[in-house]
Amino acid sequence: MNAKIKVGILGAGGFTGQELMRIFARHPNTELVYITSSEFVGQHLSQAFPALVSPSTAALKFSAHPQTVNDAGKLDAVFLATPDDVALRWAPEFARANIRVIDISGAFRLSDSAVFRDYYGLEHNQSEALSLAVYGMPEIYREKIRSAKLVANPGCYPTAALLPLYVYRELVDVTKPVIIDAKSGTSGAGGRKEKDGLGYSTVYENFRSYKTAKHQHAPEIAQELSRFTGTKALLRFTPHLLPMYRGILCSTYAFIQKGKTAADFAAVAHKTAEQEIFLRYRENVDAIELRHVQHTNFCDYAHHIDTETGVVQIVSAIDNLVKGAAGQAVQNLNIMFGFPETSGVY
Amino acid sequence: MNAKIKVGILGAGGFTGQELMRIFARHPNTELVYITSSEFVGQHLSQAFPALVSPSTAALKFSAHPQTVNDAGKLDAVFLATPDDVALRWAPEFARANIRVIDISGAFRLSDSAVFRDYYGLEHNQSEALSLAVYGMPEIYREKIRSAKLVANPGCYPTAALLPLYVYRELVDVTKPVIIDAKSGTSGAGGRKEKDGLGYSTVYENFRSYKTAKHQHAPEIAQELSRFTGTKALLRFTPHLLPMYRGILCSTYAFIQKGKTAADFAAVAHKTAEQEIFLRYRENVDAIELRHVQHTNFCDYAHHIDTETGVVQIVSAIDNLVKGAAGQAVQNLNIMFGFPETSGVY
Amino acid sequence: MNAKIKVGILGAGGFTGQELMRIFARHPNTELVYITSSEFVGQHLSQAFPALVSPSTAALKFSAHPQTVNDAGKLDAVFLATPDDVALRWAPEFARANIRVIDISGAFRLSDSAVFRDYYGLEHNQSEALSLAVYGMPEIYREKIRSAKLVANPGCYPTAALLPLYVYRELVDVTKPVIIDAKSGTSGAGGRKEKDGLGYSTVYENFRSYKTAKHQHAPEIAQELSRFTGTKALLRFTPHLLPMYRGILCSTYAFIQKGKTAADFAAVAHKTAEQEIFLRYRENVDAIELRHVQHTNFCDYAHHIDTETGVVQIVSAIDNLVKGAAGQAVQNLNIMFGFPETSGVY
Amino acid sequence: MNAKIKVGILGAGGFTGQELMRIFARHPNTELVYITSSEFVGQHLSQAFPALVSPSTAALKFSAHPQTVNDAGKLDAVFLATPDDVALRWAPEFARANIRVIDISGAFRLSDSAVFRDYYGLEHNQSEALSLAVYGMPEIYREKIRSAKLVANPGCYPTAALLPLYVYRELVDVTKPVIIDAKSGTSGAGGRKEKDGLGYSTVYENFRSYKTAKHQHAPEIAQELSRFTGTKALLRFTPHLLPMYRGILCSTYAFIQKGKTAADFAAVAHKTAEQEIFLRYRENVDAIELRHVQHTNFCDYAHHIDTETGVVQIVSAIDNLVKGAAGQAVQNLNIMFGFPETSGVY
């Protein structure tokens, strides 16, 4: 065995942190040596999360959040699974200490800090770090990720929505409205803390939209969609809360580019799936089911061409905690350190 | 007390039949005297459905389906909660016997029998009855329903989709694609029989679309939408299966008619809600939740105007078994017999 | 129509309060005129609970909790659906003002105030009112309830456990351990407030016991079981939390009295069911299902005699919000005011 | 890397078969080379079960069930995840061909073939193989398993119930009734096929017991409990169906042996947990939650001593598909082939 790199997680007690620990229990190239939490300080993993125990993680103990980068000890990489403001502070510090950072918060995803302020309610005071940050969607930015010091891991909805839009990017007309009707389990809609609107009695046997007017993932999708189509994209994004725990399904309705045919769609769909191990194409949109992607790093996608309306309906599904958060983060880590891209996540 | 009318239900053991019995347990103007089933023949209601027992229904016993209209005894009205082919046969027979019919199947909803054949796989051999049938959506056809001999009770998805589209009918441009992304609990997606795709292990913690390419409710929505807008409507309709039991939420995306404003939308939204007791307007689409309409005959609706895209997002919610089936059927009965329209359903 | 009595509810915004409002929407002998809440003050019922609106309750508006009894206006009866300490204060005040009280909290159920202090953490400073309080289980104490000024409505677990034990009281030997393994949906295990342990992610796809060592319903069951058997009963009571919303199922294991036979059990089981409209006997314990009692005021029960061990397994099921709270409370009201015992709850 | 052994699974398309494939995706000492199914013949794993695909299993294709042992090719071990009658036939054939058999059906668990006939409705015509079969509970029979040709993998309920009873075997008096009130998710109560009683609408928001009078796991528990206590045990076993998918929680109520103390219970509880990696002791029964064992091979257990009744309440939890089926089966394989007992399951 080669020497393993040492990794840490800030905010390991949240949903994404837990999923990271689940992955690191079996990742062959890493050693998880540092986990922090505000709630579980001093507890062993076996006490706090009995289902996550494994030979390589059983002895792990939660530290308090660091006071200085040195508190984290000698790390090769650190994952920030913290609130945005905490990540905004720590990402630059770790990066400056030559510890490579994968930030799973939203702090470094939006390149326009005015938009960031508008959607996150925070002042972005780290413009230097922001200019270094690479948007961590391997299927688009793999080469940049390889050498990045700071990777901004994409949001869960953006991952589900953008991956298939990237596949079909030359076939849809984003100057006409692109309508994204997204549905997520509760783990994608909020964190572990029990708060308003996520109690059992208000989620169970219920369904509704939320943040229709303004969700922080809308500008993230618009930014990337505009970038890879080279056109300012028109977007309508609405997330909904499913009465279940895990998974996001996106129904994206877009106008077909003039002259593009069913054969064109099938061609790019197949071609991408052959090139990208984590993208799986299905020939029927009804075959896209959340249970086929849960606990995996796959993004399943399909399209339905409606000739009468000239609209293509693109359906995609991911596990929001894996491909939409921890899994994609580890995929990024694998790329950054030259491990097989599938290590620990396939 | 006035004399009560006598009513019967064919196919009372299914989801809709059960809901009808629940309503008739408290309906002040009716006496439920005849219930049929292929499965529960000879059983008392208290054996077959212990939760549905009430003083007025406790003694009811399931008969087999009738051989002739006479087997049903003397009825004033009959509900057909049967498969389409059974309703296709019995609706005309009961109507000819001067028993008023509320058909909850799809047999008499589509006025074009070629379309019917295409979507239902049945030959429509009852063109005379079809020409008499009135589409039973009270908010649109109340006057015709009053004297109808045969009411075709609308489908659940059409009810959820069409009611708000009727409200906003002069403000949306249906010559451009109207996209309906609908989500239903399992009771709207299939009957009581346990069949492929509705077992616990395939519904629970799962979400998917179904019948995207061809669902029998699509032509029903298109027919009525075209009728009340006076224009051939362009429609994309996709139903999805929620991991829950009861309720339908429709997200309808439509282009705003040129020159129409937010004030126009608010005006018709408020005005309709004032006139129609079962339509309730909310000012925020995120306030439309299935739990607010479950076990009620209400249709809640709201709209979100997206000025950037020129799209209005209309969200509506109903209980598919009540306003989407049994409740609307009883509302129709109330109109047909001159009872308060709210009897038993409010 | 006769004049209706006027009723009020303190704490109408909680789960039990909501269920009371649902019942009063259809209760023929009452007018609900006063509802209080700490959270919804000033809101109309239609805003706070859109699914509960009915012609008779639509105009209701939440008041703040009263400062004096006079704030409640002229009432004939008041329901206390408040925390225990609030009920402890208000029950005696309303009773003194000649407003008949049905207290749904635990404040007046335990006759021994030392036990009350031990289990509720409150000093019982209302011994006079306590001595007047009647335990509101109609099947046992119907006559006393008729004239009671203050009815202590039973807890949900005690209702589910005690009703069948009362049926079989002469056949089981309570001097040997009576083991009650009870399972409840979340609405029976906690209130509407989202709190620790009742968030979606900790209830969903989970199951566990709680308060095994000390639950406040244990002494309530022991008190009544000892009272109606005339013997100090030995009890082991453990509640569990089901990943669902509504219903309690109790499995009670007790030793059969020497010499008692299967015929004896069948005889009392049938006889009681004939006399008590809300008790329904099933011949097979596996036929006791929560779905058969949900949204009803029934208690279904059955027994299984295990001759090898000499143990009888008694299974019972109720809707904790109806027979276990609001429904039984209204049944008590009906008895107190001479209405049909089934008014509004059957 | 050493050479890996070759394994096959008969009946790989069922719940247990799927779980085995999930485990073999990561098992370092095995190569899964043969999977059969009656339903998925000719399909690749990636088509039939998209969530189970991994680098080592992606190319697997379902064969039909074998006609002769030779059809299975050269195997070192075979898992039978088939119905009982299929296993009854194939287990001896594979064993005779020197392929070691782990039978996950119930065909070889009961040593008394009259009891087998009574509970399984099958004639046990394989007495020679039955006499060779070892009951595959490693914590009890580890040494025998090591050299076994045919391992009868325990049932899910017996695993959950027996493991803690084995821990406390010298402290409970099994000549007095041992009451096991067990609760299981749907995957423990029936297979993948959608059948009566496991449809979404009858499981969801419901709870009930089943097979109270006669469940085939009762004699299995009684046989082993009697064996390791050396006493004919008195048993009352009742399984229940939880509205969830995965996990079994057992509440076992037993009388404490005369003279045994709380200290005695704590001592054996701690001691066993130190020796057995998959048994985890908790000091509080309420800390036993299904979510802590789901997707793991652990059995968590705790006890509550009730001094008033002299009853000890033992609570245990497992994942029925892992420790209760596939995980325990692989643990047995590991023992049989000298791999680390935790390979692939920790």
XYZ file of N, CA and C in Angstrom, chain B residues 45-213:
507
model
N -70.466 -3.562 5.403
C -69.468 -2.501 5.379
C -68.540 -2.606 6.590
N -69.088 -2.972 7.730
C -68.289 -3.035 8.959
C -67.209 -4.103 8.887
N -67.429 -5.121 8.071
C -66.387 -6.143 7.925
C -65.325 -5.674 6.939
N -65.797 -5.167 5.813
C -64.879 -4.840 4.732
C -64.063 -3.579 5.041
N -64.716 -2.573 5.612
C -64.041 -1.287 5.853
C -64.404 -0.761 7.243
N -63.774 -1.323 8.258
C -64.150 -0.965 9.635
C -64.070 0.529 9.942
N -63.212 1.254 9.232
C -63.069 2.676 9.548
C -64.202 3.509 8.964
N -65.008 2.936 8.080
C -66.033 3.718 7.376
C -67.414 3.604 7.999
N -67.529 2.815 9.037
C -68.850 2.562 9.614
C -69.426 3.827 10.229
N -70.700 4.047 10.029
C -71.410 5.158 10.646
C -72.841 4.698 10.885
N -73.599 5.457 11.675
C -74.971 5.006 11.945
C -75.763 4.776 10.659
N -75.559 5.637 9.663
C -76.398 5.525 8.476
C -75.889 4.493 7.484
N -74.663 4.015 7.662
C -74.147 3.063 6.676
C -73.800 1.710 7.293
N -73.878 1.598 8.617
C -73.396 0.382 9.289
C -74.046 -0.880 8.734
N -75.306 -0.800 8.355
C -76.032 -2.003 7.944
C -75.842 -2.342 6.473
N -75.171 -1.470 5.723
C -75.005 -1.699 4.282
C -74.238 -2.981 4.004
N -74.631 -3.651 2.935
C -74.013 -4.917 2.566
C -73.693 -4.867 1.078
N -72.536 -5.360 0.717
C -72.137 -5.332 -0.689
C -72.923 -6.337 -1.526
N -73.516 -5.859 -2.613
C -74.110 -6.744 -3.618
C -73.075 -7.005 -4.709
N -73.353 -8.041 -5.495
C -72.585 -8.227 -6.719
C -72.998 -7.150 -7.714
N -72.194 -6.913 -8.734
C -72.606 -5.966 -9.774
C -73.932 -6.434 -10.361
N -74.761 -5.502 -10.796
C -76.106 -5.874 -11.257
C -76.059 -6.656 -12.571
N -77.071 -7.455 -12.791
C -77.272 -8.093 -14.091
C -78.121 -7.189 -14.977
N -79.110 -6.572 -14.353
C -79.951 -5.601 -15.062
C -80.144 -4.407 -14.140
N -80.593 -3.317 -14.722
C -80.811 -2.111 -13.934
C -81.760 -2.380 -12.773
N -82.685 -3.284 -12.973
C -83.648 -3.571 -11.914
C -82.998 -4.102 -10.646
N -81.855 -4.784 -10.798
C -81.178 -5.324 -9.615
C -80.787 -4.232 -8.627
N -80.645 -3.028 -9.134
C -80.222 -1.930 -8.268
C -81.370 -1.401 -7.420
N -82.563 -1.856 -7.687
C -83.721 -1.363 -6.939
C -84.065 0.044 -7.368
N -84.884 0.691 -6.571
C -85.343 2.028 -6.923
C -84.333 3.066 -6.467
N -83.643 3.637 -7.407
C -82.625 4.649 -7.089
C -82.993 5.976 -7.743
N -82.562 7.056 -7.110
C -82.670 8.362 -7.760
C -81.396 8.706 -8.525
N -80.288 8.236 -7.987
C -79.007 8.527 -8.642
C -78.038 7.386 -8.401
N -77.150 7.214 -9.360
C -76.146 6.173 -9.203
C -74.769 6.728 -9.547
N -73.775 6.334 -8.750
C -72.385 6.692 -9.014
C -71.679 5.488 -9.611
N -70.964 5.704 -10.681
C -70.174 4.630 -11.265
C -68.703 4.842 -10.908
N -68.235 4.044 -9.975
C -66.830 4.125 -9.549
C -66.138 2.848 -9.995
N -66.377 2.502 -11.212
C -65.948 1.224 -11.788
C -64.884 1.463 -12.852
N -64.273 0.393 -13.360
C -63.420 0.543 -14.537
C -64.205 1.147 -15.704
N -63.465 1.696 -16.671
C -64.088 2.411 -17.793
C -65.073 1.553 -18.581
N -64.697 0.310 -18.837
C -65.574 -0.512 -19.680
C -66.889 -0.827 -18.995
N -66.841 -0.998 -17.689
C -68.072 -1.264 -16.941
C -68.976 -0.026 -16.976
N -68.378 1.133 -16.784
C -69.151 2.372 -16.822
C -69.728 2.621 -18.214
N -68.944 2.297 -19.214
C -69.394 2.501 -20.592
C -70.689 1.734 -20.845
N -70.786 0.587 -20.255
C -72.004 -0.210 -20.434
C -73.159 0.308 -19.586
N -72.897 0.608 -18.295
C -73.989 0.864 -17.363
C -74.511 2.284 -17.390
N -73.682 3.247 -17.703
C -74.154 4.641 -17.667
C -75.388 4.830 -18.546
N -75.361 4.389 -19.810
C -76.549 4.588 -20.641
C -77.767 3.824 -20.119
N -77.538 2.634 -19.591
C -78.682 1.850 -19.115
C -79.384 2.540 -17.944
N -78.583 3.003 -16.971
C -79.195 3.703 -15.840
C -79.875 4.995 -16.308
N -79.223 5.696 -17.217
C -79.799 6.957 -17.701
C -81.152 6.699 -18.373
N -81.216 5.651 -19.169
C -82.481 5.319 -19.829
C -83.562 4.947 -18.824
N -83.143 4.401 -17.686
C -84.121 4.033 -16.652
C -84.466 5.223 -15.759
N -84.050 6.429 -16.223
C -84.333 7.658 -15.471
C -83.688 7.709 -14.093
N -82.583 7.017 -13.995
C -81.753 7.154 -12.792
C -80.577 8.032 -13.199
N -80.424 9.136 -12.493
C -79.376 10.073 -12.910
C -77.995 9.503 -12.573
N -77.094 9.674 -13.517
C -75.809 8.989 -13.436
C -74.667 9.991 -13.241
N -73.824 9.698 -12.277
C -72.551 10.416 -12.155
C -71.458 9.372 -12.372
N -70.832 9.490 -13.519
C -69.829 8.496 -13.915
C -68.442 9.006 -13.562
N -67.786 8.316 -12.642
C -66.470 8.782 -12.173
C -65.352 8.143 -12.998
N -65.685 7.234 -13.868
C -64.675 6.665 -14.774
C -64.390 7.663 -15.904
N -63.551 7.249 -16.833
C -63.218 8.130 -17.954
C -64.083 7.922 -19.189
N -65.125 7.127 -19.064
C -65.840 6.665 -20.256
C -66.555 7.755 -21.043
N -66.968 8.821 -20.388
C -67.765 9.835 -21.101
C -67.175 11.241 -21.024
N -65.861 11.299 -20.841
C -65.232 12.626 -20.719
C -64.762 13.183 -22.052
N -64.308 12.314 -22.918
C -63.731 12.781 -24.191
C -64.815 12.804 -25.255
N -64.987 13.944 -25.878
C -66.075 14.031 -26.851
C -65.699 13.390 -28.190
N -64.413 13.207 -28.421
C -63.971 12.614 -29.688
C -63.697 11.124 -29.471
N -64.514 10.285 -30.095
C -64.387 8.868 -29.770
C -63.138 8.239 -30.390
N -62.550 8.883 -31.371
C -61.271 8.374 -31.900
C -60.168 8.586 -30.863
N -60.183 9.749 -30.255
C -59.207 10.007 -29.195
C -59.432 9.035 -28.036
N -60.695 8.799 -27.711
C -61.022 7.859 -26.638
C -60.418 6.485 -26.927
N -60.631 6.007 -28.140
C -60.104 4.692 -28.529
C -58.580 4.658 -28.380
N -57.958 5.734 -28.820
C -56.505 5.814 -28.782
C -55.966 5.756 -27.348
N -56.626 6.456 -26.432
C -56.086 6.576 -25.074
C -56.621 5.520 -24.112
N -57.824 5.014 -24.366
C -58.416 4.057 -23.427
C -58.412 2.623 -23.960
N -58.091 2.472 -25.241
C -58.054 1.123 -25.798
C -59.415 0.464 -25.859
N -60.450 1.270 -25.889
C -61.822 0.751 -25.943
C -62.561 1.407 -27.103
N -63.468 0.675 -27.690
C -64.339 1.236 -28.729
C -65.501 1.954 -28.034
N -65.729 3.198 -28.410
C -66.843 3.911 -27.756
C -68.135 3.683 -28.534
N -68.900 2.730 -28.040
C -70.113 2.316 -28.740
C -71.374 2.951 -28.175
N -71.200 4.070 -27.484
C -72.365 4.689 -26.837
C -72.435 6.154 -27.222
N -72.495 6.394 -28.516
C -72.379 7.788 -28.952
C -73.591 8.614 -28.543
N -74.736 7.989 -28.444
C -75.925 8.742 -28.029
C -75.753 9.256 -26.595
N -75.375 8.337 -25.708
C -75.148 8.744 -24.323
C -74.030 9.778 -24.259
N -72.996 9.581 -25.051
C -71.869 10.517 -25.031
C -72.326 11.935 -25.367
N -73.265 12.017 -26.314
C -73.717 13.350 -26.730
C -74.535 14.032 -25.623
N -75.080 13.226 -24.721
C -75.855 13.795 -23.607
C -74.975 14.172 -22.420
N -73.790 13.549 -22.350
C -72.967 13.687 -21.150
C -72.490 15.124 -20.958
N -72.520 15.554 -19.705
C -72.025 16.892 -19.345
C -70.753 16.709 -18.522
N -69.711 17.465 -18.873
C -68.454 17.397 -18.126
C -68.670 18.040 -16.755
N -68.484 17.241 -15.716
C -68.940 17.640 -14.389
C -67.994 18.510 -13.596
N -67.629 19.635 -14.142
C -66.811 20.571 -13.388
C -67.711 21.766 -13.057
N -68.241 21.798 -11.826
C -69.289 22.773 -11.487
C -68.880 24.215 -11.730
N -67.625 24.548 -11.462
C -67.205 25.938 -11.594
C -67.284 26.400 -13.048
N -67.334 25.479 -13.993
C -67.441 25.845 -15.410
C -68.836 25.552 -15.979
N -69.362 24.402 -15.625
C -70.589 23.928 -16.285
C -71.785 23.787 -15.355
N -71.825 24.594 -14.315
C -72.859 24.420 -13.296
C -74.271 24.332 -13.881
N -74.573 25.201 -14.820
C -75.957 25.229 -15.322
C -76.320 23.969 -16.087
N -75.393 23.495 -16.886
C -75.672 22.270 -17.648
C -75.804 21.046 -16.734
N -75.010 21.077 -15.672
C -75.033 19.944 -14.737
C -76.403 19.810 -14.078
N -77.023 20.971 -13.807
C -78.299 20.998 -13.094
C -79.301 20.015 -13.712
N -79.347 19.977 -15.011
C -80.363 19.156 -15.673
C -79.781 17.914 -16.351
N -78.514 17.658 -16.124
C -77.881 16.538 -16.843
C -78.420 15.184 -16.379
N -78.554 14.285 -17.326
C -78.929 12.909 -16.982
C -77.668 12.094 -16.716
N -76.593 12.490 -17.386
C -75.323 11.776 -17.272
C -74.200 12.789 -17.105
N -73.583 12.761 -15.946
C -72.455 13.654 -15.695
C -71.165 12.853 -15.777
N -70.235 13.336 -16.587
C -68.911 12.729 -16.651
C -68.028 13.466 -15.658
N -67.810 12.839 -14.525
C -67.023 13.475 -13.467
C -65.560 13.563 -13.920
N -64.941 14.740 -13.801
C -63.586 14.920 -14.334
C -62.543 14.033 -13.670
N -61.458 13.791 -14.384
C -60.321 13.086 -13.809
C -59.641 13.925 -12.742
N -58.815 13.277 -11.938
C -58.182 13.991 -10.822
C -57.158 15.008 -11.313
N -56.273 14.597 -12.233
C -55.301 15.560 -12.756
C -56.007 16.700 -13.498
N -56.972 16.412 -14.367
C -57.675 17.513 -15.034
C -58.317 18.493 -14.049
N -58.862 17.974 -12.951
C -59.461 18.880 -11.976
C -58.416 19.830 -11.407
N -57.286 19.247 -10.992
C -56.238 20.074 -10.388
C -55.664 21.071 -11.386
N -55.518 20.661 -12.630
C -54.881 21.522 -13.632
C -55.848 22.555 -14.204
N -57.062 22.122 -14.488
C -57.981 22.996 -15.223
C -58.593 24.103 -14.361
N -58.872 23.813 -13.100
C -59.558 24.836 -12.309
C -58.792 26.151 -12.290
N -57.491 26.163 -11.962
C -56.797 27.454 -11.991
C -56.587 27.969 -13.415
N -56.415 27.099 -14.370
C -56.281 27.588 -15.749
C -57.572 28.282 -16.185
N -58.700 27.792 -15.697
C -59.976 28.456 -15.989
C -60.000 29.847 -15.353
N -59.500 29.921 -14.142
C -59.445 31.226 -13.455
C -58.648 32.242 -14.287
N -57.490 31.803 -14.779
C -56.567 32.714 -15.467
C -56.719 32.652 -16.985
N -57.830 32.145 -17.476
C -57.945 31.776 -18.893
C -57.733 32.932 -19.856
N -58.013 34.129 -19.408
C -57.854 35.257 -20.327
C -56.481 35.911 -20.225
N -55.644 35.361 -19.385
C -54.345 35.992 -19.125
C -53.164 35.175 -19.631
N -53.424 33.933 -19.984
C -52.317 33.091 -20.460
C -52.488 32.796 -21.955
N -51.350 32.609 -22.587
C -51.338 32.380 -24.036
C -51.165 30.881 -24.293
N -52.282 30.220 -24.535
C -52.210 28.763 -24.660
C -51.792 28.314 -26.055
N -51.507 29.267 -26.925
C -50.943 28.863 -28.221
C -49.439 28.621 -28.095
N -48.885 29.048 -26.984
C -47.513 28.671 -26.627
C -47.595 27.530 -25.612
N -46.523 26.767 -25.476
C -46.607 25.571 -24.625
C -47.058 25.856 -23.196
N -48.049 25.104 -22.773
C -48.481 25.106 -21.379
C -47.923 23.819 -20.777
N -47.038 23.981 -19.806
C -46.321 22.834 -19.249
C -46.903 22.506 -17.885
N -47.428 21.301 -17.762
C -48.032 20.888 -16.499
C -47.198 19.772 -15.906
N -46.545 20.083 -14.824
C -45.729 19.114 -14.088
C -46.526 18.743 -12.835
N -47.161 17.565 -12.874
C -48.104 17.183 -11.821
C -47.531 16.085 -10.945
N -47.863 16.150 -9.660
C -47.362 15.171 -8.704
C -48.538 14.631 -7.901
N -48.625 13.320 -7.799
C -49.771 12.720 -7.126
C -49.340 11.679 -6.118
N -50.106 11.558 -5.034
C -49.962 10.416 -4.133
C -50.436 9.150 -4.815
N -50.183 8.024 -4.192
C -50.463 6.742 -4.848
C -51.943 6.525 -5.108
N -52.810 7.112 -4.313
C -54.237 6.861 -4.521
C -54.740 7.516 -5.798
N -53.996 8.476 -6.318
C -54.379 9.083 -7.586
C -53.761 8.370 -8.774
N -52.785 7.549 -8.504
C -52.041 6.938 -9.604
C -52.459 5.510 -9.888
N -53.278 4.968 -9.023
C -53.697 3.589 -9.252
C -54.751 3.231 -8.245
N -55.428 2.146 -8.449
C -56.518 1.753 -7.589
C -56.057 0.942 -6.404
N -57.022 0.327 -5.741
C -56.742 -0.385 -4.517
C -55.961 -1.674 -4.734
N -56.122 -2.252 -5.903
C -55.441 -3.514 -6.180
C -53.929 -3.315 -6.128
N -53.262 -4.268 -5.501
C -51.804 -4.183 -5.418
C -51.218 -4.672 -6.727
N -50.564 -3.789 -7.406
C -50.057 -4.195 -8.697
C -48.658 -3.656 -8.918
N -48.105 -4.026 -10.028
C -46.751 -3.627 -10.366
C -46.528 -2.138 -10.170
N -45.519 -1.817 -9.462
C -45.151 -0.421 -9.330
C -45.796 0.277 -8.155
N -46.767 -0.361 -7.494
C -47.374 0.280 -6.341
C -47.168 -0.521 -5.051
N -46.217 -1.451 -5.063
C -45.863 -2.145 -3.839
C -45.091 -1.207 -2.930
N -45.099 -1.522 -1.651
C -44.476 -0.617 -0.694
C -43.015 -0.361 -1.029
N -42.304 -1.415 -1.388
C -40.853 -1.270 -1.566
C -40.476 -0.509 -2.835
N -41.416 -0.294 -3.734
C -41.076 0.484 -4.930
C -41.633 1.903 -4.888
N -42.475 2.212 -3.940
C -43.037 3.565 -3.838
C -42.317 4.360 -2.750
N -42.138 3.683 -1.624
C -41.519 4.270 -0.441
C -40.131 4.823 -0.776
N -39.829 6.013 -0.276
C -38.498 6.615 -0.488
C -38.120 6.595 -1.974
N -39.108 6.859 -2.839
C -38.845 6.886 -4.272
C -39.669 8.010 -4.899
N -39.310 8.404 -6.090
C -40.053 9.409 -6.853
C -39.703 9.222 -8.309
N -40.715 9.328 -9.168
C -40.477 9.170 -10.603
C -41.682 9.681 -11.373
N -41.490 9.936 -12.641
C -42.609 10.226 -13.529
C -43.172 8.913 -14.054
N -44.348 8.962 -14.623
C -44.906 7.770 -15.266
C -45.808 8.211 -16.407
N -45.938 7.390 -17.387
C -46.793 7.700 -18.550
C -46.503 9.082 -19.133
N -45.236 9.469 -19.141
C -44.867 10.769 -19.691
C -45.291 10.892 -21.151
N -45.098 9.830 -21.888
C -45.378 9.903 -23.320
C -46.868 9.928 -23.622
